[in-house]
Short mmCIF file of C-alpha atoms and ligand atoms in Angstrom, two decimals:
data_model
loop_
_atom_site.label_atom_id
_atom_site.label_comp_id
_atom_site.label_asym_id
_atom_site.label_seq_id
_atom_site.Cartn_x
_atom_site.Cartn_y
_atom_site.Cartn_z
CA UNK Z 1 -0.05 0.09 0.24
CA UNK Z 2 1.23 3.41 -0.96
CA UNK Z 3 1.55 5.98 1.57
CA UNK Z 4 -0.97 8.24 2.08
CA UNK Z 5 -0.59 12.12 2.27
CA UNK Z 6 -1.56 13.69 5.49
CA UNK Z 7 -4.22 16.19 4.25
CA UNK Z 8 -6.11 13.30 2.31
CA UNK Z 9 -5.68 10.85 5.57
CA UNK Z 10 -7.20 13.52 7.62
CA UNK Z 11 -9.85 14.50 5.13
CA UNK Z 12 -10.92 10.33 4.87
CA UNK Z 13 -10.76 10.49 8.60
CA UNK Z 14 -12.92 13.66 8.94
CA UNK Z 15 -15.18 12.33 6.09
CA UNK Z 16 -16.19 9.24 7.70
CA UNK Z 17 -17.26 11.07 11.06
CA UNK Z 18 -20.59 13.03 11.85
CA UNK Z 19 -21.39 15.60 14.13
CA UNK Z 20 -22.65 13.99 17.76
CA UNK Z 21 -25.99 14.80 19.53
CA UNK Z 22 -26.75 17.69 22.04
CA UNK Z 23 -27.35 17.64 25.75
CA UNK Z 24 -28.29 20.37 28.28
CA UNK Z 25 -25.70 21.10 30.99
CA UNK Z 26 -26.00 23.03 33.93
CA UNK Z 27 -23.77 26.16 33.98
CA UNK Z 28 -21.14 24.72 36.33
CA UNK Z 29 -20.29 22.07 33.82
CA UNK Z 30 -20.60 24.48 30.60
CA UNK Z 31 -16.99 25.88 30.55
CA UNK Z 32 -14.80 24.02 27.64
CA UNK Z 33 -18.04 22.40 26.05
CA UNK Z 34 -19.11 23.47 22.60
CA UNK Z 35 -22.48 25.10 22.05
CA UNK Z 36 -24.75 23.03 20.06
CA UNK Z 37 -27.26 26.12 19.23
CA UNK Z 38 -27.05 29.60 19.76
CA UNK Z 39 -27.85 31.54 22.67
CA UNK Z 40 -29.98 34.28 23.15
CA UNK Z 41 -30.59 36.84 25.72
CA UNK Z 42 -33.75 36.17 27.95
CA UNK Z 43 -33.96 39.64 29.37
CA UNK Z 44 -32.61 43.10 28.71
CA UNK Z 45 -29.33 43.85 30.65
CA UNK Z 46 -29.36 45.99 32.97
CA UNK Z 47 -32.60 44.86 33.24
CA UNK Z 48 -33.47 48.22 34.85
CA UNK Z 49 -32.32 51.81 34.75
CA UNK Z 50 -29.24 51.23 37.75
CA UNK Z 51 -27.10 53.70 39.25
CA UNK Z 52 -22.84 53.52 38.29
CA UNK Z 53 -21.97 55.16 41.39
CA UNK Z 54 -22.74 56.10 44.89
CA UNK Z 55 -24.21 59.36 44.87
CA UNK Z 56 -27.91 60.77 44.74
CA UNK Z 57 -30.55 60.30 41.94
CA UNK Z 58 -31.97 63.57 40.76
CA UNK Z 59 -33.91 64.99 37.69
CA UNK Z 60 -31.46 66.93 35.47
CA UNK Z 61 -34.25 69.41 34.93
CA UNK Z 62 -33.94 70.45 38.38
CA UNK Z 63 -30.03 70.68 38.29
CA UNK Z 64 -29.98 72.52 35.26
CA UNK Z 65 -29.06 75.73 36.97
CA UNK Z 66 -26.47 75.90 39.83
CA UNK Z 67 -26.07 75.67 42.60
CA UNK Z 68 -29.11 73.69 43.04
CA UNK Z 69 -30.39 72.14 46.18
CA UNK Z 70 -32.47 69.11 46.77
CA UNK Z 71 -34.37 67.56 49.73
CA UNK Z 72 -33.38 63.74 50.43
CA UNK Z 73 -36.51 61.80 50.78
CA UNK Z 74 -35.50 58.54 50.63
CA UNK Z 75 -32.83 55.91 49.53
CA UNK Z 76 -32.29 53.25 46.64
CA UNK Z 77 -29.79 50.52 47.34
CA UNK Z 78 -28.79 47.11 45.26
CA UNK Z 79 -31.82 45.08 45.55
CA UNK Z 80 -33.80 47.54 47.77
CA UNK Z 81 -35.55 50.09 45.02
CA UNK Z 82 -36.90 53.40 46.47
CA UNK Z 83 -40.72 52.70 46.45
CA UNK Z 84 -42.01 56.30 45.81
CA UNK Z 85 -41.39 59.12 43.15
CA UNK Z 86 -39.28 61.85 43.41
CA UNK Z 87 -40.96 65.42 42.89
CA UNK Z 88 -39.35 68.86 41.85
CA UNK Z 89 -36.45 69.73 44.29
CA UNK Z 90 -36.48 65.85 45.72
CA UNK Z 91 -33.60 63.51 45.60
CA UNK Z 92 -32.68 59.88 46.83
CA UNK Z 93 -29.49 58.86 48.32
CA UNK Z 94 -28.61 55.75 45.79
CA UNK Z 95 -25.76 53.23 45.62
CA UNK Z 96 -24.27 51.47 42.58
CA UNK Z 97 -26.39 49.08 41.11
CA UNK Z 98 -29.76 50.48 42.92
CA UNK Z 99 -32.45 51.06 40.63
CA UNK Z 100 -33.33 54.53 39.31
CA UNK Z 101 -36.49 56.10 41.30
CA UNK Z 102 -39.18 57.13 39.09
CA UNK Z 103 -38.57 61.11 38.37
CA UNK Z 104 -35.04 60.77 38.51
CA UNK Z 105 -32.73 60.36 35.29
CA UNK Z 106 -29.04 61.34 36.55
CA UNK Z 107 -27.07 60.65 39.62
CA UNK Z 108 -24.58 63.31 40.95
CA UNK Z 109 -21.53 61.49 42.72
CA UNK Z 110 -21.46 61.84 46.56
CA UNK Z 111 -17.84 63.72 46.12
CA UNK Z 112 -19.53 66.59 44.13
CA UNK Z 113 -22.17 67.70 46.68
CA UNK Z 114 -22.35 69.37 49.86
CA UNK Z 115 -24.55 67.61 52.22
CA UNK Z 116 -26.05 69.63 55.19
CA UNK Z 117 -28.92 67.67 56.99
CA UNK Z 118 -31.55 66.30 54.78
CA UNK Z 119 -30.30 68.62 52.17
CA UNK Z 120 -27.78 68.08 49.37
CA UNK Z 121 -26.42 71.28 47.17
CA UNK Z 122 -24.65 71.21 43.91
CA UNK Z 123 -22.39 73.40 42.14
CA UNK Z 124 -21.94 71.75 38.53
CA UNK Z 125 -24.93 71.51 36.23
CA UNK Z 126 -26.55 68.06 36.01
CA UNK Z 127 -25.89 66.47 32.78
CA UNK Z 128 -28.95 64.19 31.68
CA UNK Z 129 -28.38 60.40 31.93
CA UNK Z 130 -25.06 61.17 33.94
CA UNK Z 131 -23.97 57.92 35.96
CA UNK Z 132 -26.95 56.17 35.08
CA UNK Z 133 -26.57 52.58 33.22
CA UNK Z 134 -29.75 52.39 31.12
CA UNK Z 135 -31.88 49.25 30.81
CA UNK Z 136 -30.65 46.91 27.84
CA UNK Z 137 -27.52 49.14 27.14
CA UNK Z 138 -25.59 45.61 27.28
CA UNK Z 139 -27.82 43.56 25.65
CA UNK Z 140 -31.55 43.42 24.88
CA UNK Z 141 -34.01 40.71 25.04
CA UNK Z 142 -33.60 38.19 21.83
CA UNK Z 143 -30.22 39.42 20.90
CA UNK Z 144 -27.90 36.54 19.99
CA UNK Z 145 -25.11 36.47 22.45
CA UNK Z 146 -22.96 33.20 21.59
CA UNK Z 147 -22.73 31.60 18.36
CA UNK Z 148 -23.42 27.89 18.03
CA UNK Z 149 -20.22 26.01 17.71
CA UNK Z 150 -18.33 28.16 20.18
CA UNK Z 151 -16.40 26.47 22.58
CA UNK Z 152 -17.12 27.74 25.80
CA UNK Z 153 -14.94 30.19 27.82
CA UNK Z 154 -15.15 31.38 31.52
CA UNK Z 155 -16.47 34.81 30.17
CA UNK Z 156 -18.90 33.02 28.11
CA UNK Z 157 -20.30 31.17 31.07
CA UNK Z 158 -20.88 34.57 32.89
CA UNK Z 159 -22.64 36.19 29.75
CA UNK Z 160 -25.05 33.04 29.41
CA UNK Z 161 -25.82 33.36 33.46
CA UNK Z 162 -26.33 37.31 33.14
CA UNK Z 163 -28.88 36.73 30.13
CA UNK Z 164 -30.85 34.54 32.12
CA UNK Z 165 -29.63 30.94 31.50
CA UNK Z 166 -29.33 28.13 33.63
CA UNK Z 167 -28.37 25.47 31.39
CA UNK Z 168 -26.88 25.21 27.76
CA UNK Z 169 -27.44 23.11 24.84
CA UNK Z 170 -23.92 21.62 24.25
CA UNK Z 171 -22.64 18.89 22.23
CA UNK Z 172 -22.21 15.41 23.98
CA UNK Z 173 -18.36 14.82 24.83
CA UNK Z 174 -16.97 12.26 22.39
CA UNK Z 175 -15.71 9.38 24.74
CA UNK Z 176 -12.01 8.20 23.66
CA UNK Z 177 -11.12 4.74 24.90
CA UNK Z 178 -7.04 4.90 24.86
CA UNK Z 179 -5.70 1.49 24.89
CA UNK Z 180 -1.48 1.05 25.14
CA UNK Z 181 -0.19 -2.33 23.76
CA UNK Z 182 3.03 -4.08 24.29
CA UNK Z 183 4.92 -6.78 26.53
CA UNK Z 184 7.18 -4.39 27.65
CA UNK Z 185 4.90 -1.68 29.15
CA UNK Z 186 4.56 -1.54 32.98
CA UNK Z 187 2.09 1.26 34.67
CA UNK Z 188 4.07 4.41 35.68
CA UNK Z 189 5.17 4.16 39.19
CA UNK Z 190 5.40 0.71 39.36
CA UNK Z 191 9.05 -1.05 39.41
CA UNK Z 192 11.07 -1.97 36.16
CA UNK Z 193 12.60 -4.95 35.26
CA UNK Z 194 15.31 -5.16 32.69
CA UNK Z 195 13.65 -4.48 29.27
CA UNK Z 196 10.76 -2.95 30.32
CA UNK Z 197 9.57 0.81 30.05
CA UNK Z 198 6.50 2.88 31.66
CA UNK Z 199 3.30 3.54 29.29
CA UNK Z 200 3.67 6.93 29.21
CA UNK Z 201 1.52 7.35 26.13
CA UNK Z 202 -1.75 6.85 28.02
CA UNK Z 203 -1.41 9.80 30.12
CA UNK Z 204 -0.17 12.52 27.84
CA UNK Z 205 -2.81 11.51 25.36
CA UNK Z 206 -5.68 11.43 28.17
CA UNK Z 207 -4.78 14.98 28.57
CA UNK Z 208 -4.69 15.98 25.03
CA UNK Z 209 -7.91 14.17 24.51
CA UNK Z 210 -9.48 16.54 27.42
CA UNK Z 211 -8.09 19.41 26.26
CA UNK Z 212 -9.47 19.05 22.93
CA UNK Z 213 -13.04 18.71 24.68
CA UNK Z 214 -13.31 15.04 24.81
CA UNK Z 215 -13.55 12.36 27.52
CA UNK Z 216 -10.54 10.16 28.18
CA UNK Z 217 -11.26 6.87 29.04
CA UNK Z 218 -7.71 4.89 29.82
CA UNK Z 219 -8.25 1.12 29.54
CA UNK Z 220 -4.77 0.08 30.53
CA UNK Z 221 -2.29 -2.09 28.89
CA UNK Z 222 -2.99 -5.00 26.34
CA UNK Z 223 -0.09 -7.69 25.66
CA UNK Z 224 1.09 -8.71 22.24
CA UNK Z 225 -1.31 -11.44 21.98
CA UNK Z 226 -4.47 -11.96 20.20
CA UNK Z 227 -6.11 -13.04 23.62
CA UNK Z 228 -4.99 -10.24 25.38
CA UNK Z 229 -5.83 -7.71 22.70
CA UNK Z 230 -9.32 -8.88 21.97
CA UNK Z 231 -10.26 -9.01 25.95
CA UNK Z 232 -9.26 -5.25 25.86
CA UNK Z 233 -11.14 -4.31 22.61
CA UNK Z 234 -13.89 -6.01 24.38
CA UNK Z 235 -14.34 -3.10 27.23
CA UNK Z 236 -14.16 -0.20 24.65
CA UNK Z 237 -17.49 -0.41 23.97
CA UNK Z 238 -19.77 2.67 24.06
CA UNK Z 239 -16.62 4.77 23.26
CA UNK Z 240 -16.81 7.00 20.05
CA UNK Z 241 -13.25 6.57 19.13
CA UNK Z 242 -10.88 3.69 20.16
CA UNK Z 243 -7.44 4.82 20.17
CA UNK Z 244 -4.81 2.13 20.38
CA UNK Z 245 -0.84 2.86 21.05
CA UNK Z 246 1.51 0.80 19.46
CA UNK Z 247 1.73 -2.51 17.50
CA UNK Z 248 0.73 -0.88 14.51
CA UNK Z 249 3.42 -1.77 12.03
CA UNK Z 250 4.21 -5.09 10.52
CA UNK Z 251 6.34 -6.70 12.91
CA UNK Z 252 5.79 -9.81 14.02
CA UNK Z 253 4.38 -8.24 17.42
CA UNK Z 254 2.20 -6.00 15.55
CA UNK Z 255 -0.93 -7.52 16.26
CA UNK Z 256 -3.39 -4.41 16.61
CA UNK Z 257 -4.69 -4.11 13.10
CA UNK Z 258 -5.51 -8.23 12.75
CA UNK Z 259 -6.82 -8.16 16.78
CA UNK Z 260 -9.19 -4.98 15.61
CA UNK Z 261 -10.42 -6.77 12.41
CA UNK Z 262 -11.37 -9.91 14.20
CA UNK Z 263 -13.36 -7.41 16.50
CA UNK Z 264 -15.36 -6.32 13.29
CA UNK Z 265 -13.45 -3.32 12.33
CA UNK Z 266 -13.08 -2.20 8.76
CA UNK Z 267 -9.63 -0.61 8.31
CA UNK Z 268 -9.62 2.30 5.64
CA UNK Z 269 -5.78 2.84 5.75
CA UNK Z 270 -2.40 2.45 7.31
CA UNK Z 271 0.80 4.06 6.58
CA UNK Z 272 0.89 7.93 6.25
CA UNK Z 273 3.74 9.97 4.19
CA UNK Z 274 4.60 11.74 7.99
CA UNK Z 275 7.44 11.70 9.91
CA UNK Z 276 7.53 10.87 12.50
CA UNK Z 277 4.37 8.60 12.76
CA UNK Z 278 4.30 6.57 9.54
CA UNK Z 279 2.60 3.56 10.90
CA UNK Z 280 -0.80 4.90 11.55
CA UNK Z 281 -4.36 3.32 10.81
CA UNK Z 282 -7.71 4.47 10.65
CA UNK Z 283 -10.95 2.58 10.19
CA UNK Z 284 -14.18 2.01 11.95
CA UNK Z 285 -16.45 -0.63 13.68
CA UNK Z 286 -20.30 -0.66 14.73
CA UNK Z 287 -20.51 -1.57 18.34
CA UNK Z 288 -23.61 -2.05 20.07
CA UNK Z 289 -25.29 -0.61 17.13
CA UNK Z 290 -22.86 2.48 17.80
CA UNK Z 291 -20.40 3.55 15.38
CA UNK Z 292 -16.78 3.30 16.83
CA UNK Z 293 -13.83 5.37 14.73
CA UNK Z 294 -10.52 3.00 15.21
CA UNK Z 295 -7.24 5.13 15.25
CA UNK Z 296 -3.99 3.21 15.79
CA UNK Z 297 -1.32 5.50 16.56
CA UNK Z 298 2.81 4.46 16.60
CA UNK Z 299 3.75 3.61 19.95
CA UNK Z 300 7.01 5.56 20.00
CA UNK Z 301 6.17 8.68 22.29
CA UNK Z 302 7.00 11.43 20.11
CA UNK Z 303 5.18 9.81 17.23
CA UNK Z 304 2.34 9.06 19.08
CA UNK Z 305 1.84 12.75 20.46
CA UNK Z 306 2.35 14.57 16.83
CA UNK Z 307 -0.22 12.23 15.17
CA UNK Z 308 -2.63 12.43 17.74
CA UNK Z 309 -1.98 16.24 17.41
CA UNK Z 310 -2.66 15.87 13.48
CA UNK Z 311 -5.34 13.61 13.14
CA UNK Z 312 -7.14 13.07 16.54
CA UNK Z 313 -7.42 16.39 17.97
CA UNK Z 314 -8.70 17.54 14.66
CA UNK Z 315 -11.33 14.38 14.67
CA UNK Z 316 -12.51 15.37 18.30
CA UNK Z 317 -13.25 18.80 16.99
CA UNK Z 318 -15.03 17.42 14.18
CA UNK Z 319 -17.33 15.25 16.05
CA UNK Z 320 -18.22 18.68 18.14
CA UNK Z 321 -18.74 20.27 14.99
CA UNK Z 322 -16.10 22.79 15.71
CA UNK Z 323 -14.70 24.57 12.46
CA UNK Z 324 -10.79 24.69 11.15
CA UNK Z 325 -9.76 21.34 12.52
CA UNK Z 326 -6.18 21.64 11.70
CA UNK Z 327 -5.53 25.75 11.61
CA UNK Z 328 -1.64 26.17 11.32
CA UNK Z 329 -0.11 29.76 11.43
CA UNK Z 330 2.61 31.58 9.92
CA UNK Z 331 5.65 32.03 10.88
CA UNK Z 332 9.26 33.18 9.77
CA UNK Z 333 12.37 30.95 9.50
CA UNK Z 334 15.49 31.96 11.82
CA UNK Z 335 17.69 29.61 9.65
CA UNK Z 336 17.25 27.23 6.70
CA UNK Z 337 15.38 23.97 6.42
CA UNK Z 338 17.03 21.51 4.20
CA UNK Z 339 15.15 19.94 1.35
CA UNK Z 340 12.61 17.13 2.58
CA UNK Z 341 11.98 13.83 1.38
CA UNK Z 342 8.79 12.09 0.12
CA UNK Z 343 7.22 12.14 3.83
CA UNK Z 344 5.91 15.93 5.57
CA UNK Z 345 7.93 16.55 8.08
CA UNK Z 346 6.71 17.58 11.82
CA UNK Z 347 9.87 19.46 12.92
CA UNK Z 348 10.07 20.16 16.91
CA UNK Z 349 10.81 23.79 16.94
CA UNK Z 350 10.93 27.03 19.43
CA UNK Z 351 8.14 29.61 18.46
CA UNK Z 352 9.19 33.05 19.18
CA UNK Z 353 6.10 35.14 19.46
CA UNK Z 354 7.29 38.28 20.58
CA UNK Z 355 7.92 39.09 16.99
CA UNK Z 356 4.98 39.63 14.25
CA UNK Z 357 4.99 37.26 12.34
CA UNK Z 358 6.43 35.17 14.87
CA UNK Z 359 9.80 33.32 14.22
CA UNK Z 360 10.30 29.67 14.25
CA UNK Z 361 13.62 27.84 14.90
CA UNK Z 362 13.75 24.24 14.49
CA UNK Z 363 15.35 22.07 17.27
CA UNK Z 364 19.20 20.84 16.05
CA UNK Z 365 18.12 17.18 16.84
CA UNK Z 366 14.93 15.71 15.49
CA UNK Z 367 15.85 12.47 16.68
CA UNK Z 368 12.16 10.87 17.35
CA UNK Z 369 13.58 9.36 20.65
CA UNK Z 370 13.55 12.60 22.67
CA UNK Z 371 11.01 13.10 24.56
CA UNK Z 372 12.72 16.00 26.19
CA UNK Z 373 12.57 17.92 22.81
CA UNK Z 374 8.91 17.31 22.40
CA UNK Z 375 8.15 18.53 25.88
CA UNK Z 376 10.27 21.52 25.15
CA UNK Z 377 8.76 22.22 21.90
CA UNK Z 378 6.24 25.00 21.05
CA UNK Z 379 5.31 23.99 17.95
CA UNK Z 380 5.58 21.78 14.92
CA UNK Z 381 7.36 23.29 11.80
CA UNK Z 382 5.41 21.68 9.06
CA UNK Z 383 7.67 20.94 6.09
CA UNK Z 384 5.92 19.46 3.14
CA UNK Z 385 6.85 16.24 1.45
CA UNK Z 386 9.54 16.92 -1.10
CA UNK Z 387 9.68 20.44 -0.42
CA UNK Z 388 13.44 22.21 -1.49
CA UNK Z 389 15.53 23.74 0.61
CA UNK Z 390 14.04 26.69 2.40
CA UNK Z 391 16.09 29.49 3.22
CA UNK Z 392 16.34 31.97 6.33
CA UNK Z 393 13.13 34.34 6.34
CA UNK Z 394 11.04 31.87 4.40
CA UNK Z 395 7.12 32.29 5.57
CA UNK Z 396 6.25 28.56 6.75
CA UNK Z 397 3.42 26.81 8.50
CA UNK Z 398 3.43 25.74 12.18
CA UNK Z 399 1.19 23.85 14.41
CA UNK Z 400 1.18 25.08 18.00
CA UNK Z 401 1.48 22.95 20.69
CA UNK Z 402 -0.14 24.71 23.32
CA UNK Z 403 -0.92 21.70 25.88
P1 AMP D 1 5.46 0.02 18.69
O1 AMP D 1 4.69 0.88 17.89
O2 AMP D 1 4.66 -1.05 19.46
O3 AMP D 1 6.66 -0.97 17.59
O4 AMP D 1 6.14 0.56 19.72
C1 AMP D 1 7.23 1.53 19.23
C2 AMP D 1 8.08 2.02 20.56
O5 AMP D 1 6.88 2.87 21.34
C3 AMP D 1 8.56 0.96 21.41
O6 AMP D 1 10.09 1.35 21.88
C4 AMP D 1 7.79 0.78 22.39
O7 AMP D 1 8.32 0.44 23.95
C5 AMP D 1 7.29 2.09 22.53
N1 AMP D 1 5.97 2.58 23.20
C6 AMP D 1 4.75 1.50 22.78
N2 AMP D 1 3.59 2.04 23.18
C7 AMP D 1 4.15 3.08 24.33
C8 AMP D 1 3.63 3.71 25.34
N3 AMP D 1 2.09 3.37 25.68
N4 AMP D 1 4.03 4.38 26.19
C9 AMP D 1 5.34 4.58 26.12
N5 AMP D 1 6.22 3.77 24.95
C10 AMP D 1 5.72 3.11 24.37
MG1 MG D 2 4.69 -3.01 20.70
#
């Protein structure tokens, strides 16, 4: 089978995936979720004319010529409105957030009055509407405040609450079951015997899944045997994506693809024209009537994280109905990049965002055995298959690694 170009592989993955259903969540759990419908205001904000300052509510007509004196006949505090109407020459003590009494259209701040018993005197002319937040000046009932497909920020949640919503319609989180495979793998923290390594990938990938808006379910470690793999695949029921790690190439111990096929999966492709990360497969199966996407990543941690960034993160975004699954940004090379071979290269690199456009410097060593270099990288510098040598100053695509 020929190596599949990255963009074509990604397109095939996205084409096979459909938007998930929506559900209502309460505001407390809405942060980071993706809106299934646009959100409209249920009320005007502010809901009533309110004072923006501590001071005195007056009619600007009464304060048109100065000095002007007012008799203070009551008080309007936040949550405790003044019940009566102000007559000519009358004022009400008012505090920030207090409702404007009938008969008043302006607030004179307390620093600008001379108080003497129940009388206050002002020297400056009162401007109509001064220090008043008028009803609906922020938003009005029915106005669309948040668009469908938006990933909710902390401020979005606050805005929705201030617009009268206690729950929000969001897309269900895609559940991603993560299975590490390999006879050499041991859970992090457990003692290592000679020849063993810790299964680090599951933990990094679970965090990537959650940051992308999915729900990660770590299934543990399957051994390189048909029995162990079959048993592990059985417990992935209910997951929208089954992510396997390792055993994806064609060695004697690479049994994941045959095990998946025995478990009912139809594999669309394996082997991508990318570096690192060539042995990667994708397909799907139907488990208990539900379609499950099967993505098989290479076991090498650097390859696993990079292929998850390139294929898994966009797939999760797609299932959630978000746009621009593989948004790269422009950056300027600080040094030349040599001509590339037939596989698209994702170089670990440093990104300097103090310049505009940002500057990118690929690391000296691109050895895919260096987990430290992956951890230090700010981004992946994308070098297209068969691209010629690119001199310093060339504008290139980079994919941010922001988690
Ligand atoms: P494989 O793709 O199974 O041939 O594995 C390639 C390399 O990645 C081997 O050195 C494995 O020991 C290592 N590897 C496989 N799975 C994991 C994992 N879950 N965490 C860390 N390293 C792994
Ligand atoms: Mg293996």
